[in-house]
Short mmCIF file of C-alpha atoms and ligand atoms in Angstrom, two decimals:
data_model
loop_
_atom_site.label_atom_id
_atom_site.label_comp_id
_atom_site.label_asym_id
_atom_site.label_seq_id
_atom_site.Cartn_x
_atom_site.Cartn_y
_atom_site.Cartn_z
CA MET A 348 22.48 18.15 -10.01
CA ALA A 349 25.60 20.18 -9.20
CA ASP A 350 23.67 23.17 -10.70
CA LEU A 351 20.32 22.27 -9.06
CA ARG A 352 22.20 22.12 -5.51
CA LEU A 353 23.87 25.46 -6.49
CA ARG A 354 20.62 27.31 -7.51
CA PHE A 355 18.53 25.79 -4.65
CA PRO A 356 20.64 25.35 -1.79
CA ASN A 357 19.18 24.12 1.55
CA GLU A 358 16.48 21.85 -0.22
CA PRO A 359 17.88 18.34 0.48
CA GLU A 360 14.55 16.51 0.22
CA TYR A 361 14.14 18.26 -3.37
CA HIS A 362 17.61 17.19 -4.21
CA GLN A 363 16.90 13.61 -3.08
CA ALA A 364 13.95 13.29 -5.23
CA VAL A 365 15.24 14.61 -8.40
CA GLU A 366 18.35 12.61 -8.20
CA GLU A 367 16.34 9.54 -7.90
CA VAL A 368 14.52 10.35 -11.01
CA LEU A 369 17.50 11.72 -13.22
CA SER A 370 19.64 8.55 -12.31
CA SER A 371 16.95 6.52 -13.95
CA ILE A 372 16.41 8.17 -16.90
CA GLU A 373 20.12 9.13 -18.00
CA GLU A 374 20.00 6.45 -20.62
CA ILE A 375 17.05 7.48 -22.32
CA CYS A 376 17.94 11.15 -22.25
CA ASN A 377 21.52 10.02 -23.52
CA GLU A 378 19.56 8.46 -26.60
CA ARG A 379 17.37 11.54 -27.27
CA PRO A 380 19.81 14.53 -27.69
CA GLU A 381 16.82 16.87 -28.49
CA TYR A 382 15.95 16.80 -24.78
CA GLU A 383 18.97 18.55 -24.16
CA ARG A 384 18.81 21.21 -26.83
CA LEU A 385 15.39 21.95 -25.58
CA GLY A 386 16.36 22.20 -21.89
CA LEU A 387 13.67 19.55 -20.93
CA ILE A 388 15.34 18.15 -18.20
CA GLU A 389 16.12 21.81 -16.79
CA ARG A 390 12.65 22.97 -17.17
CA LEU A 391 11.35 19.94 -15.32
CA CYS A 392 13.52 20.42 -12.61
CA ILE A 393 12.24 23.95 -11.83
CA PRO A 394 8.18 24.23 -10.94
CA ASP A 395 6.36 25.99 -13.40
CA ARG A 396 5.41 28.48 -10.72
CA ILE A 397 5.32 28.66 -6.72
CA PHE A 398 3.07 30.77 -4.39
CA ALA A 399 4.31 31.44 -1.24
CA PHE A 400 2.03 33.49 1.27
CA ARG A 401 1.38 34.45 4.99
CA VAL A 402 -1.72 32.92 6.51
CA SER A 403 -2.76 34.74 9.34
CA TRP A 404 -5.72 33.62 11.54
CA VAL A 405 -7.56 34.13 15.05
CA ASP A 406 -7.14 31.35 17.61
CA ASP A 407 -9.96 30.64 20.16
CA LYS A 408 -8.04 32.97 22.67
CA GLY A 409 -8.54 36.04 20.19
CA ARG A 410 -4.71 35.98 19.31
CA VAL A 411 -3.64 36.67 15.80
CA ARG A 412 -1.50 33.68 14.58
CA SER A 413 0.51 33.56 11.31
CA ASN A 414 1.73 30.70 9.57
CA MET A 415 3.32 30.18 5.80
CA GLY A 416 1.16 28.74 2.91
CA TYR A 417 2.53 27.45 -0.36
CA ARG A 418 1.39 25.97 -3.57
CA VAL A 419 3.96 24.68 -5.97
CA GLN A 420 2.53 24.04 -9.16
CA HIS A 421 5.05 21.77 -10.82
CA SER A 422 3.71 20.64 -14.35
CA ASN A 423 0.56 20.94 -16.15
CA ALA A 424 2.07 19.28 -19.27
CA ILE A 425 -0.54 16.53 -19.28
CA GLY A 426 -3.40 17.77 -17.30
CA PRO A 427 -4.51 20.31 -14.76
CA TYR A 428 -2.30 20.56 -11.74
CA LYS A 429 -3.08 18.21 -9.30
CA GLY A 430 -1.80 17.12 -5.61
CA GLY A 431 -2.46 16.99 -2.19
CA ILE A 432 -2.29 19.94 0.78
CA ARG A 433 -0.18 18.87 3.93
CA PHE A 434 -0.47 20.91 7.19
CA HIS A 435 2.27 19.72 9.29
CA SER A 436 4.81 21.79 11.46
CA SER A 437 7.73 20.44 9.38
CA VAL A 438 6.45 21.82 5.80
CA ASN A 439 8.95 23.80 4.10
CA LEU A 440 9.65 24.50 0.23
CA SER A 441 12.02 21.85 0.07
CA ILE A 442 9.62 19.43 0.87
CA LEU A 443 6.62 20.46 -1.02
CA LYS A 444 8.75 20.87 -4.13
CA PHE A 445 10.05 17.12 -3.76
CA LEU A 446 6.14 16.11 -3.29
CA ALA A 447 4.87 18.20 -6.45
CA PHE A 448 7.94 16.62 -8.60
CA GLU A 449 7.33 13.39 -7.62
CA GLN A 450 3.63 13.89 -8.08
CA THR A 451 4.09 14.97 -11.83
CA PHE A 452 5.55 11.56 -12.65
CA LYS A 453 3.10 9.61 -10.24
CA ASN A 454 0.02 11.19 -12.09
CA SER A 455 1.38 10.45 -15.66
CA LEU A 456 1.67 6.76 -14.54
CA THR A 457 -2.09 6.72 -13.63
CA THR A 458 -2.88 7.15 -17.38
CA LEU A 459 -5.03 9.83 -16.38
CA ALA A 460 -5.12 13.63 -17.48
CA MET A 461 -3.36 15.08 -14.32
CA GLY A 462 -0.23 17.50 -14.02
CA GLY A 463 1.58 17.56 -10.78
CA ALA A 464 1.50 20.15 -7.76
CA LYS A 465 1.74 20.21 -3.95
CA GLY A 466 0.79 22.94 -1.19
CA GLY A 467 0.46 23.01 2.53
CA SER A 468 1.44 25.07 5.46
CA ASP A 469 3.83 24.74 8.50
CA PHE A 470 0.31 25.09 10.57
CA SER A 471 -0.11 22.02 12.82
CA PRO A 472 -3.87 20.97 13.03
CA LYS A 473 -2.64 18.81 16.31
CA GLY A 474 -4.26 20.14 19.73
CA LYS A 475 -6.21 23.04 17.63
CA SER A 476 -10.15 23.33 18.14
CA ASN A 477 -12.41 22.50 15.18
CA MET A 478 -13.03 26.24 14.72
CA GLU A 479 -9.48 26.97 14.67
CA ILE A 480 -8.93 24.50 11.98
CA MET A 481 -12.04 26.28 10.02
CA ARG A 482 -10.53 29.71 10.45
CA PHE A 483 -7.08 28.59 9.36
CA CYS A 484 -8.42 26.73 6.44
CA GLN A 485 -10.50 29.58 5.17
CA ALA A 486 -7.67 32.00 5.71
CA PHE A 487 -5.41 29.56 3.67
CA VAL A 488 -7.82 29.37 0.77
CA ALA A 489 -8.49 33.03 0.78
CA GLU A 490 -5.08 33.71 -0.35
CA LEU A 491 -4.86 30.51 -2.92
CA TRP A 492 -8.06 30.48 -4.62
CA ARG A 493 -7.66 32.31 -7.67
CA GLN A 494 -5.20 29.95 -8.54
CA LEU A 495 -7.35 26.95 -8.25
CA GLY A 496 -10.21 25.51 -10.52
CA ALA A 497 -11.37 22.37 -11.79
CA ASP A 498 -9.41 22.76 -14.89
CA THR A 499 -6.70 24.80 -13.57
CA ASP A 500 -5.19 23.28 -10.17
CA VAL A 501 -7.12 20.51 -8.18
CA PRO A 502 -5.72 20.13 -4.51
CA ALA A 503 -6.34 17.08 -2.10
CA GLY A 504 -5.60 15.95 1.25
CA ASP A 505 -2.45 14.67 2.76
CA ILE A 506 -0.48 14.55 5.80
CA GLY A 507 -2.77 16.69 8.56
CA VAL A 508 -5.56 17.25 6.08
CA GLY A 509 -8.28 14.80 5.62
CA ALA A 510 -12.08 15.12 4.92
CA ARG A 511 -12.86 18.01 7.66
CA GLU A 512 -9.97 20.18 6.14
CA VAL A 513 -10.95 19.48 2.41
CA GLY A 514 -14.57 20.30 3.58
CA TYR A 515 -13.54 23.56 5.03
CA MET A 516 -11.18 24.67 2.16
CA TYR A 517 -13.72 23.66 -0.48
CA GLY A 518 -16.31 25.25 1.17
CA TYR A 519 -14.54 28.78 1.06
CA TYR A 520 -13.23 28.10 -2.30
CA LYS A 521 -16.85 27.74 -3.45
CA LYS A 522 -17.76 31.00 -1.77
CA MET A 523 -15.05 32.84 -3.36
CA ALA A 524 -15.21 31.41 -7.00
CA ARG A 525 -19.17 31.36 -6.95
CA GLU A 526 -19.22 28.00 -8.35
CA PHE A 527 -19.54 24.33 -7.60
CA THR A 528 -17.12 22.47 -9.46
CA GLY A 529 -14.61 19.67 -8.66
CA ALA A 530 -11.80 22.08 -7.44
CA PHE A 531 -10.94 19.94 -4.78
CA THR A 532 -10.67 16.33 -4.40
CA GLY A 533 -11.44 14.20 -1.14
CA LYS A 534 -14.70 16.00 -0.64
CA GLY A 535 -17.53 14.46 1.66
CA MET A 536 -20.14 12.18 -0.09
CA SER A 537 -22.92 14.81 0.04
CA PHE A 538 -21.07 17.27 -2.07
CA GLY A 539 -19.26 15.73 -4.91
CA GLY A 540 -17.01 13.25 -3.09
CA SER A 541 -16.06 9.83 -4.53
CA LEU A 542 -17.00 6.45 -2.96
CA MET A 543 -13.71 4.71 -2.04
CA ARG A 544 -11.30 7.83 -2.03
CA PRO A 545 -10.46 7.58 1.42
CA GLU A 546 -9.61 3.64 1.10
CA ALA A 547 -7.88 4.33 -2.29
CA THR A 548 -4.15 4.99 -1.57
CA GLY A 549 -3.90 2.14 1.13
CA TYR A 550 -6.07 -0.47 -0.81
CA GLY A 551 -4.22 0.73 -4.25
CA ASN A 552 -0.78 -0.03 -2.51
CA CYS A 553 -2.23 -3.42 -1.60
CA TYR A 554 -3.31 -4.18 -4.92
CA PHE A 555 0.08 -3.12 -6.39
CA LEU A 556 1.92 -5.57 -3.76
CA LEU A 557 -0.59 -8.31 -4.83
CA ASN A 558 0.56 -7.78 -8.34
CA MET A 559 4.23 -7.82 -7.58
CA LEU A 560 3.89 -10.75 -5.53
CA ALA A 561 1.93 -12.67 -8.33
CA THR A 562 5.47 -12.14 -10.49
CA ARG A 563 7.15 -14.50 -7.95
CA GLY A 564 3.90 -16.92 -7.28
CA ILE A 565 3.72 -15.77 -3.88
CA ASP A 566 0.55 -15.73 -1.87
CA ILE A 567 -0.14 -13.19 0.48
CA LYS A 568 -1.95 -14.95 3.26
CA ASP A 569 -0.43 -15.65 6.40
CA LYS A 570 2.72 -13.18 5.46
CA ARG A 571 3.96 -10.89 8.17
CA VAL A 572 3.56 -7.33 7.28
CA ALA A 573 5.13 -4.51 8.93
CA VAL A 574 3.08 -1.16 8.31
CA SER A 575 4.21 2.45 9.81
CA GLY A 576 2.01 5.24 10.03
CA SER A 577 -1.61 5.01 11.39
CA GLY A 578 -3.12 7.80 9.52
CA ASN A 579 -5.17 7.71 6.33
CA VAL A 580 -2.82 5.54 4.28
CA ALA A 581 -1.63 3.11 7.02
CA ASN A 582 -5.29 2.19 8.31
CA TYR A 583 -6.49 1.35 4.82
CA THR A 584 -3.55 -0.49 3.97
CA ALA A 585 -3.86 -2.44 7.37
CA LYS A 586 -7.59 -2.90 7.06
CA LYS A 587 -7.11 -4.26 3.31
CA LEU A 588 -4.15 -6.55 4.47
CA LEU A 589 -6.53 -8.11 7.18
CA GLU A 590 -9.09 -8.44 4.68
CA LEU A 591 -6.47 -10.61 2.47
CA GLY A 592 -5.45 -12.70 5.23
CA ALA A 593 -2.15 -11.32 6.07
CA LYS A 594 -0.68 -10.54 9.33
CA VAL A 595 -0.33 -6.76 10.33
CA VAL A 596 2.43 -7.00 12.78
CA SER A 597 3.12 -3.14 13.38
CA MET A 598 1.79 0.42 13.04
CA SER A 599 3.15 3.69 14.22
CA ASP A 600 2.54 7.36 14.72
CA SER A 601 4.90 10.41 15.35
CA ASN A 602 5.50 9.37 18.91
CA GLY A 603 6.45 5.72 18.62
CA CYS A 604 5.20 2.49 17.32
CA ILE A 605 3.35 -0.65 18.51
CA ILE A 606 4.34 -4.12 17.53
CA ALA A 607 1.92 -7.07 17.53
CA PRO A 608 4.06 -10.27 17.27
CA ASP A 609 1.17 -12.47 16.16
CA GLY A 610 -0.46 -10.06 14.01
CA LEU A 611 -3.47 -7.70 15.02
CA THR A 612 -6.53 -9.15 15.39
CA PRO A 613 -9.65 -7.42 13.56
CA GLU A 614 -10.95 -6.41 17.13
CA GLN A 615 -7.60 -4.64 17.82
CA PHE A 616 -7.47 -3.02 14.36
CA GLU A 617 -10.80 -1.30 14.75
CA PHE A 618 -9.68 0.06 18.18
CA ILE A 619 -6.76 1.43 16.55
CA PHE A 620 -8.85 2.80 13.48
CA ASP A 621 -11.16 4.33 15.81
CA LEU A 622 -8.50 5.90 17.99
CA LYS A 623 -6.65 7.63 15.13
CA THR A 624 -9.47 8.32 12.91
CA TYR A 625 -11.98 9.79 15.31
CA GLN A 626 -10.64 10.45 18.79
CA ALA A 627 -7.22 12.05 18.01
CA GLY A 628 -5.84 9.32 20.35
CA ARG A 629 -2.12 8.43 20.60
CA LEU A 630 -0.65 4.75 19.83
CA SER A 631 0.64 4.80 23.51
CA GLU A 632 -2.78 4.18 24.54
CA VAL A 633 -3.06 1.01 22.72
CA PRO A 634 -1.29 -1.52 25.54
CA GLU A 635 -3.73 -0.20 28.27
CA GLN A 636 -6.66 -2.12 26.22
CA PHE A 637 -4.66 -4.95 24.61
CA PRO A 638 -1.73 -6.07 27.02
CA ASP A 639 -0.40 -8.42 24.23
CA ILE A 640 0.53 -5.29 21.96
CA GLN A 641 3.83 -3.68 22.96
CA TYR A 642 4.44 -0.06 22.44
CA HIS A 643 7.94 1.27 21.83
CA SER A 644 8.30 5.21 22.71
CA GLY A 645 10.21 7.00 20.11
CA LYS A 646 11.04 4.08 17.69
CA ARG A 647 10.00 2.96 14.32
CA PRO A 648 8.94 -0.57 13.50
CA TRP A 649 11.85 -1.82 11.06
CA GLN A 650 14.50 -3.09 13.57
CA LEU A 651 11.84 -4.30 16.23
CA VAL A 652 9.74 -7.12 14.24
CA GLN A 653 10.54 -9.74 12.03
CA CYS A 654 8.43 -9.31 8.81
CA ASP A 655 8.13 -10.75 5.02
CA ILE A 656 7.04 -7.52 3.63
CA ALA A 657 7.13 -3.66 4.91
CA MET A 658 4.81 -1.14 3.80
CA PRO A 659 6.04 2.21 5.21
CA SER A 660 3.21 4.44 5.10
CA ALA A 661 4.00 7.48 7.64
CA THR A 662 6.30 10.11 5.99
CA GLN A 663 9.50 10.83 3.99
CA ASN A 664 12.84 9.28 5.02
CA GLU A 665 11.16 7.14 7.89
CA LEU A 666 13.41 4.10 6.78
CA ASP A 667 16.98 4.46 6.54
CA GLU A 668 19.87 2.08 5.43
CA ASP A 669 20.19 0.52 9.01
CA ASP A 670 16.28 -0.27 8.99
CA ALA A 671 16.84 -1.84 5.49
CA ALA A 672 19.65 -4.03 6.42
CA ALA A 673 17.81 -5.37 9.48
CA LEU A 674 14.63 -5.95 7.30
CA LEU A 675 16.68 -7.90 4.49
CA ALA A 676 18.39 -9.88 7.58
CA GLY A 677 15.09 -10.74 8.85
CA GLY A 678 13.94 -12.22 5.41
CA CYS A 679 11.81 -9.46 4.40
CA PHE A 680 11.11 -10.01 0.56
CA ALA A 681 8.87 -7.13 -0.43
CA VAL A 682 8.66 -3.43 0.18
CA SER A 683 5.77 -1.45 -1.14
CA GLU A 684 5.62 2.20 -0.22
CA GLY A 685 2.42 3.99 1.08
CA ALA A 686 4.17 7.13 1.79
CA ASN A 687 6.06 9.60 -0.44
CA MET A 688 9.59 8.67 -0.44
CA PRO A 689 9.66 6.96 2.91
CA SER A 690 13.28 5.20 2.18
CA THR A 691 16.39 7.00 2.25
CA PRO A 692 18.72 6.77 -0.95
CA GLY A 693 20.71 4.15 1.36
CA ALA A 694 17.93 2.05 1.92
CA VAL A 695 16.73 2.03 -1.64
CA HIS A 696 20.13 1.13 -2.59
CA LYS A 697 20.05 -1.89 -0.46
CA PHE A 698 16.63 -3.10 -1.55
CA ILE A 699 17.66 -3.00 -5.10
CA GLU A 700 20.85 -4.58 -4.57
CA ALA A 701 19.29 -7.48 -2.63
CA ARG A 702 16.77 -7.65 -5.95
CA ILE A 703 13.66 -7.85 -3.61
CA LEU A 704 10.26 -6.98 -4.58
CA TYR A 705 10.76 -2.93 -4.30
CA ALA A 706 7.74 -0.71 -5.16
CA PRO A 707 8.59 3.21 -4.92
CA GLY A 708 5.79 5.24 -3.53
CA LYS A 709 5.43 6.87 -6.76
CA ALA A 710 4.00 3.67 -8.35
CA ALA A 711 2.49 1.85 -5.11
CA ASN A 712 0.77 4.60 -3.74
CA ALA A 713 -0.35 6.01 -6.99
CA GLY A 714 -3.95 4.92 -6.20
CA GLY A 715 -5.04 7.77 -4.30
CA VAL A 716 -4.53 10.37 -6.53
CA ALA A 717 -5.86 7.84 -9.45
CA THR A 718 -8.96 7.77 -7.50
CA SER A 719 -9.04 11.64 -7.12
CA GLY A 720 -8.77 11.70 -10.90
CA LEU A 721 -12.01 9.25 -10.87
CA GLU A 722 -13.65 12.14 -8.47
CA MET A 723 -12.92 14.85 -11.17
CA ALA A 724 -14.23 12.45 -13.75
CA GLN A 725 -17.64 11.93 -11.68
CA ASN A 726 -17.88 15.83 -10.85
CA SER A 727 -17.51 16.69 -14.52
CA GLN A 728 -20.16 14.48 -15.44
CA LYS A 729 -22.41 15.29 -12.30
CA LEU A 730 -22.63 11.75 -11.58
CA SER A 731 -21.75 9.50 -8.77
CA TRP A 732 -20.15 5.74 -9.57
CA THR A 733 -20.68 3.01 -7.00
CA ALA A 734 -18.13 1.88 -4.61
CA GLU A 735 -17.83 -1.31 -6.63
CA GLU A 736 -17.24 0.29 -9.91
CA VAL A 737 -14.93 2.85 -8.43
CA ASP A 738 -12.77 -0.36 -6.77
CA ALA A 739 -12.93 -2.08 -10.00
CA LYS A 740 -11.03 0.99 -11.82
CA LEU A 741 -8.64 1.27 -9.13
CA LYS A 742 -7.64 -2.30 -9.31
CA SER A 743 -7.57 -1.98 -12.90
CA ILE A 744 -4.96 1.31 -12.86
CA MET A 745 -2.82 -0.40 -10.34
CA THR A 746 -2.60 -3.52 -12.90
CA ASP A 747 -1.79 -1.02 -15.38
CA ILE A 748 0.84 0.83 -13.52
CA HIS A 749 2.47 -2.27 -12.41
CA ALA A 750 2.42 -3.42 -16.00
CA LYS A 751 4.17 -0.07 -16.92
CA CYS A 752 7.02 -0.69 -14.29
CA VAL A 753 7.65 -4.22 -15.36
CA GLU A 754 7.61 -2.87 -19.23
CA TYR A 755 10.34 -0.19 -18.36
CA GLY A 756 12.05 -1.47 -15.26
CA ARG A 757 12.78 -5.32 -16.26
CA VAL A 758 16.44 -6.04 -15.89
CA ASP A 759 16.44 -9.71 -16.66
CA SER A 760 14.10 -12.82 -16.63
CA SER A 761 14.06 -12.93 -12.90
CA TYR A 762 14.08 -9.22 -11.47
CA VAL A 763 12.37 -5.65 -12.03
CA ASN A 764 13.84 -2.69 -10.96
CA TYR A 765 10.23 -1.07 -10.30
CA VAL A 766 12.04 2.41 -9.35
CA ARG A 767 13.57 2.67 -12.91
CA GLY A 768 10.49 1.23 -14.63
CA ALA A 769 8.05 4.08 -12.57
CA ASN A 770 10.33 6.87 -13.32
CA ILE A 771 10.89 6.09 -16.92
CA ALA A 772 7.21 5.30 -17.79
CA GLY A 773 6.22 8.39 -15.84
CA PHE A 774 8.89 10.61 -17.37
CA ILE A 775 8.51 9.57 -21.07
CA LYS A 776 4.90 10.96 -21.30
CA VAL A 777 5.36 14.36 -19.70
CA ALA A 778 8.16 14.55 -21.90
CA ASP A 779 6.45 13.92 -25.19
CA ALA A 780 3.93 16.44 -24.17
CA MET A 781 6.47 18.90 -23.27
CA MET A 782 8.42 18.66 -26.71
CA ALA A 783 4.83 18.89 -28.64
CA GLN A 784 3.75 22.03 -26.91
CA GLY A 785 7.04 24.18 -27.48
CA VAL A 786 9.07 26.21 -24.99
CA LEU A 787 6.90 27.17 -22.48
P1 NDP B 1365 -2.20 11.24 7.64
O1 NDP B 1365 -1.99 12.54 8.45
O2 NDP B 1365 -3.58 10.75 7.72
O3 NDP B 1365 -0.99 10.18 8.43
C1 NDP B 1365 0.11 10.26 8.78
C2 NDP B 1365 0.67 9.35 9.87
O4 NDP B 1365 2.28 9.63 9.72
C3 NDP B 1365 0.05 9.59 10.96
O5 NDP B 1365 0.20 8.18 11.81
C4 NDP B 1365 1.25 10.31 11.58
O6 NDP B 1365 1.32 10.30 13.10
C5 NDP B 1365 2.51 9.84 11.06
N1 NDP B 1365 3.67 10.67 10.83
C6 NDP B 1365 3.42 12.10 10.07
N2 NDP B 1365 4.70 12.71 10.31
C7 NDP B 1365 5.70 12.21 10.74
C8 NDP B 1365 6.94 12.17 11.25
N3 NDP B 1365 7.43 13.23 10.90
N4 NDP B 1365 7.39 10.94 11.86
C9 NDP B 1365 6.71 9.69 12.29
N5 NDP B 1365 5.43 9.67 11.86
C10 NDP B 1365 4.89 10.71 11.24
O7 NDP B 1365 -1.35 11.29 6.33
P2 NDP B 1365 -1.58 10.03 5.30
O8 NDP B 1365 -1.74 8.98 5.85
O9 NDP B 1365 -2.53 10.96 4.48
O10 NDP B 1365 -0.25 10.35 4.38
C11 NDP B 1365 0.98 9.50 4.90
C12 NDP B 1365 2.16 9.37 3.70
O11 NDP B 1365 1.49 9.01 2.50
C13 NDP B 1365 2.63 10.95 3.18
O12 NDP B 1365 4.01 10.52 2.83
C14 NDP B 1365 1.97 11.33 2.10
O13 NDP B 1365 2.35 12.18 1.50
C15 NDP B 1365 1.47 9.94 1.44
N6 NDP B 1365 0.42 9.77 0.66
C16 NDP B 1365 -0.87 10.22 0.95
C17 NDP B 1365 -2.00 10.06 0.06
C18 NDP B 1365 -3.51 10.01 0.45
O14 NDP B 1365 -4.18 9.97 -0.17
N7 NDP B 1365 -3.65 10.68 1.89
C19 NDP B 1365 -1.60 9.66 -1.34
C20 NDP B 1365 -0.53 9.25 -1.77
C21 NDP B 1365 0.36 9.36 -0.64
P3 NDP B 1365 0.46 11.05 14.07
O15 NDP B 1365 -0.66 10.34 14.26
O16 NDP B 1365 1.35 11.55 15.52
O17 NDP B 1365 0.32 12.40 13.39
#
């Protein structure tokens, strides 16, 4: 870690993600000295390659604007590079390197043949017109398309990149590459998308949570669940929770959060889903429609509402040590992460120390990329599976990931450290593949 910090200063998120994995796999590495001789850890800590480029595009007023674009290809040891694209003003190399690093181990956990990558830009789609977004997506792909391909590197969505942006990027890729292949996932249904891909991350997180609860014989019905975010992952998490009979007591966006002390009703949830998915609205508008819902400007939900379960589903480091302490004091007994690395190291430490059910994003949100893997399989076969088929596969993959975490993360008869389990299970497969393939 000291070496990594010296070589790559000013990359705190990247250091955080690497440190978490390295501390979990330390024992395994000590048992296998060949890893050190082969420089395996050092190699895994440096992405295979990084593309960084300028993206120039023309706004609606005819002014030329420039943003940074990146693609971090972290590892293709077990399959083609695979990972989403994020468009958000906060995007920088540290964040994309952490996401690509995590993606490699997450993809390994899914049991599908996918390597790890992540890309994005500091371009913010907020407040941009449809045509500006299209021009930006085209300019982004004009730079990147040669590095992509169904068997090379397959991007998907992430924060700020949904079906519309994937559609524009895939369209331009197809024009440049002159081929119709599954080079992107999260595509529209009429051009190779998979049913259930939009739902997959949120639903998958709920399936993982159900598996965790089952280990302690807990029924999810009527449990109070605090969700953060109100984008793709949060919305489908909340939707499935309502279906399962749980109470969704909070949601958030980048300006603040809403608290529904008695749980959102289906009608309230539908309103929020529509507002955030189709109207580019803000959660601050919700109390105007439903006065029993409180809005807290600039706040996150964790210290504002009592809950049994927390599902942070917005962004990295959105739940800190104080939030974790408040959750635990309120009786929270399970945390299942929809976002990538939403809990700070201090918060993770508190959850593990308290021996609650705590699933890191790497395991709990892997349903999204797993279903992307299923989309790739359907594209290769030129077939489309039904929603029921995809959902059944998603459930079974989440159950398998849970079983892997238990296998490698069991501490004693009453406690599983899911962080340790996910990191070791994900790492071993990648390490074995790297050992077999020689020094690359
Ligand atoms: P979306 O862009 O659809 O939604 C993101 C949500 O988080 C929005 O409500 C947004 O608020 C809020 N948000 C974004 N940045 C911040 C911030 N800095 N502070 C507070 N709130 C913020 O993204 P997704 O739902 O796709 O992604 C959410 C998380 O899940 C990310 O960590 C992503 O990496 C992870 N993930 C996503 C997968 C997917 O399939 N989409 C797969 C696996 C992980 P606002 O509405 O104001 O923009």
